[in-house]
Amino acid sequence: MSIHYCEKCMSFFLQTPHTTYVCGIVNGKYLGHIYYGKKLQDQNLRHLMGVKADPAADNINHGDTGIFFDNFPFEYNFDGIGDFRECALDVHTSDGHHGALCEYRSHKIFKGKPKLQDLPATFCNNENECETLEIELFDPVISMTLILSYTVFSDVDAICRHVRVKNEGSRPIFLDCVMSAHLYLPEDSYDVITLHGSWGRERGICRRELPYGISRAYSKRGVSSHQAHPFIAVTSRNASQTSGEVYAMNLVYSGNFIAQTDGLVNDDVIAQIGINPEGFCWKLEYGETFTAPEAVLVYSGEGLGQMTRTFHDLYRNHLIRGKYKDRKRPVLLNHWEATYFDFNTEKLLDIARSASRCGIEMLVMDDGWFGNRFDDHRALGDWVVNEEKLPGGLKYLVSEVNKLGMKFGIWFEPEMVCPDSDLFRAHPDWAIQVPNRENTTLRWQYVLDITRPEVLEYVWASVRAVLKSANIEYVKWDMNRALCNIGSKDLPADRIGEFFHRYVLAVYELQGRLVTEFPNLLLENCSSGGGRFDPGMLYFSPQIWCSDDTDAIERLKIQEGTALIYPLSSIGAHVSVCPNHLTGRSVPFETRGHIAMFGTFGYELDITKLSEEDLQMIPKQVEMYHAYNDLVREGDYYRLASYAENHGFDSYMVVSKDRSKALLTMVAVAYRINHRAYKIRLQGLDPNARYYIPAMECHLTGDALMDAGIFVPTPWAGGDYRSFVWTIERDD
Ligand code: DGJ
């Protein structure tokens, strides 16, 4: 890892363990992108910007700058000055003029990584682990400073970028678009990958040929959303799990975003990620700075699998925090699918008693414990225990659960208020709303305007009081609707474009307070399943509920798309009942356990109603979880076959960092009659080491397992939805 500035070629070299990123200065002022890819030695690469090797020879013809501005591979480009491609920065003045042209002013290179103001971001665990480059650019016409920040790490091939804009002029300026990363890629045949879905079908992998013009994933829902994801990967056309080039970007942010490519007519490509400019406008007064969220860039020259493992390592080591960062999480049982709103203390204790007998370690009480919350039509905001359901309150229930040797967790949806609630009746103006327009309910609820200090303080005080009232060791923080009818009492007209971002900052403020005041708490974020599963939330909670679709077969696709970027340790996954409540599908209990095991693992069912056969399987699954979770949490993840890609079966493995142990999972989804065997080529093993697979009673070298593969006889499967998890151990 290193960052170096070459005076002679006026270029910056950023080196990660296996990748290089280069940008340079042209005409003494324009910052251009030069190279991102496999590791190269520091050398003069200025010809890649279409200019001479010697900066003294730079001669941009100022009689005709337009040709230059619209063609130059800007490191970060500007709207309004004759660059007609998708621009990274769009700003207007109080006179209404758009445009900026920021020129190189200075730079600094230093050890460590500064925090981002009010925003979650990756961090280094000690100063020597990373190095940061900050390039300062300046627009003299509007007195605006732009700082482009880049951090490289010693242990992971990622580059974390962010941008700060400062108004140094006497009059306000308005930011209409500030991308967090802008990447200029040279002509090639590319595909583009984004993640899309809906409620219950999050993060499906969507791959297509990169088109001319714009290809965009976006959210304008106020959350990162079920429908799209703050991620984009540009890959070489033939890129697979194990080969080909991948340029990926992920935004450490939980609100509106765009992730897009602009396929240019000269066949080059621009890739960008940042806050969605639609509905965004940030007013900067003199001396004020705006910090855009962090973008993570990953290059892999060895296909998508390597990209995945880089993101996993980065997030496990440099984003996820707190007590449970590197720890096994308690096996929990959440009663949501067991009872929905229909529960009371006795019912919960019945469940807890059976659960504790099976080795389950925590009971999570979901929605319905407060106010008049007998269904989802009412009471959000009234965070007072409903003693009709829970006589003796939380104190009694929690102490009874604790007596069983179990921990206790609780559900909240702090950002919301129902029109039918005491809170709304007392403070109707606390909901986000546009005056005189009938407010839109979604799931019978409004969103609280937590950008207002008094509302934020109410929310914080409510959550805090409940958590202080009993021995609560886990919180599921839910968020079940998108934001619309944007209006806020405190924001003047020229600041209403700040609302969405201010909302996200308020969520971060609340969650920051939560993890600071309750450092032992296990926080699990959730948003109608996985509607806010993003790196921003991972900074606060080591795990996020992945989807309300708990059907194990559907989960194969959802968890595959999620694990494309996020570590298995972060993926909330539970065993639920069959027929599944959403899909009606029945899958063997064993298979449900195998699939949940490659996430956080837990149960979401009425354990008191299980068949004896299923019940008896729980202690075995819990034992398996304890045996394998260290490997699942810490190991390298390899995708071997994908049901989502129509392979008819799903297979993946996790290999320990020292390559001495591995777990191989296979799920037969559509059983193939008269088919000799499923062939699986393993990955990630040491080719020269010998391994033992107890289930096959065979000893083979890593190269044989990876190059020749193994044949799993189809009759073994015994029908659709059968699965196995096999251990593989080094034995030389
Ligand atoms: C949506 C969540 O995803 C579910 O798990 C559950 O907590 C419900 N909300 C409760 O309303």
Coordinates of N, CA and C in Angstrom, one line a residue, residues 599-670:
G599 N -25.9 -17.4 7.1 CA -26.2 -16.0 7.4 C -26.0 -16.0 8.9
T600 N -26.8 -15.1 9.6 CA -26.6 -15.0 11.0 C -27.2 -16.2 11.8
F601 N -28.2 -16.9 11.3 CA -28.8 -18.1 11.8 C -29.7 -17.8 13.0
G602 N -31.0 -18.3 12.9 CA -31.9 -18.1 14.0 C -33.2 -18.8 13.5
Y603 N -34.3 -18.6 14.3 CA -35.6 -19.2 14.0 C -36.6 -18.2 14.0
E604 N -37.7 -18.4 13.2 CA -38.8 -17.4 13.1 C -40.0 -18.3 12.9
L605 N -40.4 -19.0 14.0 CA -41.5 -19.9 13.9 C -42.1 -20.2 15.3
D606 N -43.2 -20.8 15.4 CA -43.8 -21.2 16.7 C -43.3 -22.6 17.0
I607 N -42.2 -22.5 17.8 CA -41.5 -23.8 18.2 C -42.5 -24.7 18.9
T608 N -43.5 -24.2 19.6 CA -44.4 -25.0 20.4 C -45.3 -25.9 19.4
K609 N -45.3 -25.5 18.1 CA -46.2 -26.2 17.2 C -45.5 -27.1 16.2
L610 N -44.2 -27.2 16.4 CA -43.4 -28.0 15.4 C -43.7 -29.5 15.6
S611 N -43.5 -30.3 14.6 CA -43.6 -31.7 14.7 C -42.4 -32.2 15.5
E612 N -42.5 -33.4 16.1 CA -41.4 -33.9 16.9 C -40.2 -34.1 16.1
E613 N -40.3 -34.5 14.9 CA -39.2 -34.7 14.0 C -38.4 -33.4 13.8
D614 N -39.1 -32.3 13.4 CA -38.5 -31.0 13.2 C -37.9 -30.5 14.5
L615 N -38.6 -30.7 15.6 CA -38.1 -30.2 16.9 C -36.8 -30.8 17.2
Q616 N -36.7 -32.1 17.0 CA -35.5 -32.8 17.3 C -34.3 -32.3 16.5
M617 N -34.6 -31.8 15.4 CA -33.5 -31.3 14.5 C -32.9 -30.0 15.0
I618 N -33.6 -29.2 15.8 CA -33.1 -27.9 16.2 C -31.8 -28.0 17.1
P619 N -31.8 -28.9 18.1 CA -30.5 -28.9 18.8 C -29.3 -29.3 17.9
K620 N -29.6 -30.1 16.9 CA -28.5 -30.5 16.0 C -28.0 -29.3 15.2
Q621 N -29.0 -28.6 14.7 CA -28.7 -27.4 13.9 C -27.9 -26.3 14.8
V622 N -28.4 -26.2 16.0 CA -27.7 -25.2 16.9 C -26.3 -25.7 17.1
E623 N -26.1 -27.0 17.3 CA -24.7 -27.5 17.5 C -23.9 -27.2 16.3
M624 N -24.5 -27.4 15.1 CA -23.8 -27.2 13.9 C -23.4 -25.7 13.7
Y625 N -24.3 -24.9 14.1 CA -24.1 -23.4 14.1 C -22.8 -23.1 14.9
H626 N -22.8 -23.7 16.1 CA -21.7 -23.4 17.0 C -20.4 -24.0 16.5
A627 N -20.5 -25.1 15.8 CA -19.3 -25.7 15.2 C -18.7 -24.9 14.1
Y628 N -19.6 -24.4 13.2 CA -19.2 -23.8 12.0 C -19.2 -22.3 11.9
N629 N -19.8 -21.6 12.8 CA -20.1 -20.2 12.6 C -18.8 -19.4 12.5
D630 N -17.7 -19.8 13.2 CA -16.5 -19.0 13.1 C -16.0 -19.0 11.7
L631 N -16.1 -20.2 11.1 CA -15.7 -20.3 9.7 C -16.6 -19.5 8.7
V632 N -17.9 -19.6 8.9 CA -18.8 -18.9 8.1 C -18.6 -17.3 8.2
R633 N -18.3 -16.9 9.5 CA -18.2 -15.5 9.7 C -16.9 -14.9 9.2
E634 N -15.8 -15.8 9.3 CA -14.5 -15.2 9.0 C -13.9 -15.7 7.7
G635 N -14.5 -16.7 7.1 CA -13.8 -17.3 6.0 C -14.0 -16.6 4.7
D636 N -13.4 -17.1 3.6 CA -13.6 -16.6 2.2 C -14.7 -17.3 1.6
Y637 N -15.6 -16.5 0.9 CA -16.8 -17.1 0.3 C -16.6 -17.3 -1.2
Y638 N -16.9 -18.5 -1.7 CA -16.8 -18.8 -3.1 C -18.1 -19.3 -3.6
R639 N -18.6 -18.7 -4.7 CA -19.8 -19.0 -5.3 C -19.5 -20.1 -6.4
L640 N -20.1 -21.3 -6.3 CA -19.7 -22.4 -7.2 C -20.8 -22.6 -8.3
A641 N -22.0 -22.5 -7.9 CA -23.1 -22.7 -8.9 C -24.3 -21.9 -8.3
S642 N -25.1 -21.4 -9.3 CA -26.2 -20.5 -8.9 C -27.5 -20.9 -9.4
Y643 N -28.4 -21.2 -8.4 CA -29.8 -21.5 -8.8 C -30.4 -20.3 -9.6
A644 N -30.0 -19.1 -9.1 CA -30.6 -17.9 -9.8 C -30.1 -17.8 -11.3
E645 N -29.0 -18.4 -11.6 CA -28.5 -18.5 -13.0 C -29.0 -19.7 -13.7
N646 N -30.0 -20.4 -13.1 CA -30.6 -21.6 -13.7 C -29.7 -22.8 -13.8
H647 N -28.9 -23.0 -12.8 CA -28.1 -24.2 -12.8 C -28.9 -25.4 -12.3
G648 N -30.0 -25.1 -11.7 CA -30.8 -26.2 -11.2 C -30.4 -26.6 -9.8
F649 N -29.2 -26.1 -9.4 CA -28.8 -26.3 -8.0 C -28.0 -25.1 -7.6
D650 N -27.8 -25.0 -6.3 CA -27.0 -23.9 -5.8 C -25.8 -24.5 -5.0
S651 N -24.7 -23.9 -5.1 CA -23.6 -24.4 -4.4 C -22.6 -23.3 -4.1
Y652 N -22.1 -23.3 -2.9 CA -21.1 -22.3 -2.5 C -20.3 -22.8 -1.4
M653 N -19.1 -22.3 -1.1 CA -18.3 -22.8 -0.1 C -17.6 -21.6 0.7
V654 N -17.2 -21.9 1.9 CA -16.5 -21.0 2.7 C -15.2 -21.6 3.1
V655 N -14.1 -20.9 2.9 CA -12.8 -21.5 3.1 C -12.0 -20.7 4.2
S656 N -11.4 -21.3 5.1 CA -10.7 -20.6 6.2 C -9.6 -19.8 5.5
K657 N -9.2 -18.7 6.1 CA -8.1 -17.9 5.6 C -6.8 -18.7 5.3
D658 N -6.5 -19.6 6.2 CA -5.3 -20.4 6.0 C -5.5 -21.6 5.1
R659 N -6.7 -21.7 4.6 CA -7.1 -22.8 3.6 C -7.0 -24.2 4.2
S660 N -7.1 -24.3 5.5 CA -7.0 -25.6 6.1 C -8.4 -26.3 6.3
K661 N -9.5 -25.5 6.3 CA -10.8 -26.1 6.4 C -11.8 -25.4 5.5
A662 N -12.8 -26.1 5.2 CA -13.8 -25.4 4.3 C -15.2 -26.1 4.6
L663 N -16.2 -25.4 4.2 CA -17.6 -25.9 4.3 C -18.1 -25.8 2.9
L664 N -18.7 -26.9 2.4 CA -19.3 -26.9 1.1 C -20.8 -27.1 1.2
T665 N -21.6 -26.2 0.6 CA -23.0 -26.4 0.7 C -23.5 -26.7 -0.7
M666 N -24.5 -27.6 -0.8 CA -25.1 -27.8 -2.1 C -26.6 -27.9 -1.8
V667 N -27.4 -27.3 -2.6 CA -28.9 -27.4 -2.5 C -29.4 -27.8 -3.9
A668 N -30.1 -28.9 -4.0 CA -30.7 -29.4 -5.3 C -32.0 -28.7 -5.4
V669 N -32.2 -27.8 -6.3 CA -33.4 -27.1 -6.4 C -34.4 -27.8 -7.3
A670 N -34.0 -28.0 -8.6 CA -34.9 -28.8 -9.5 C -34.2 -30.1 -9.8

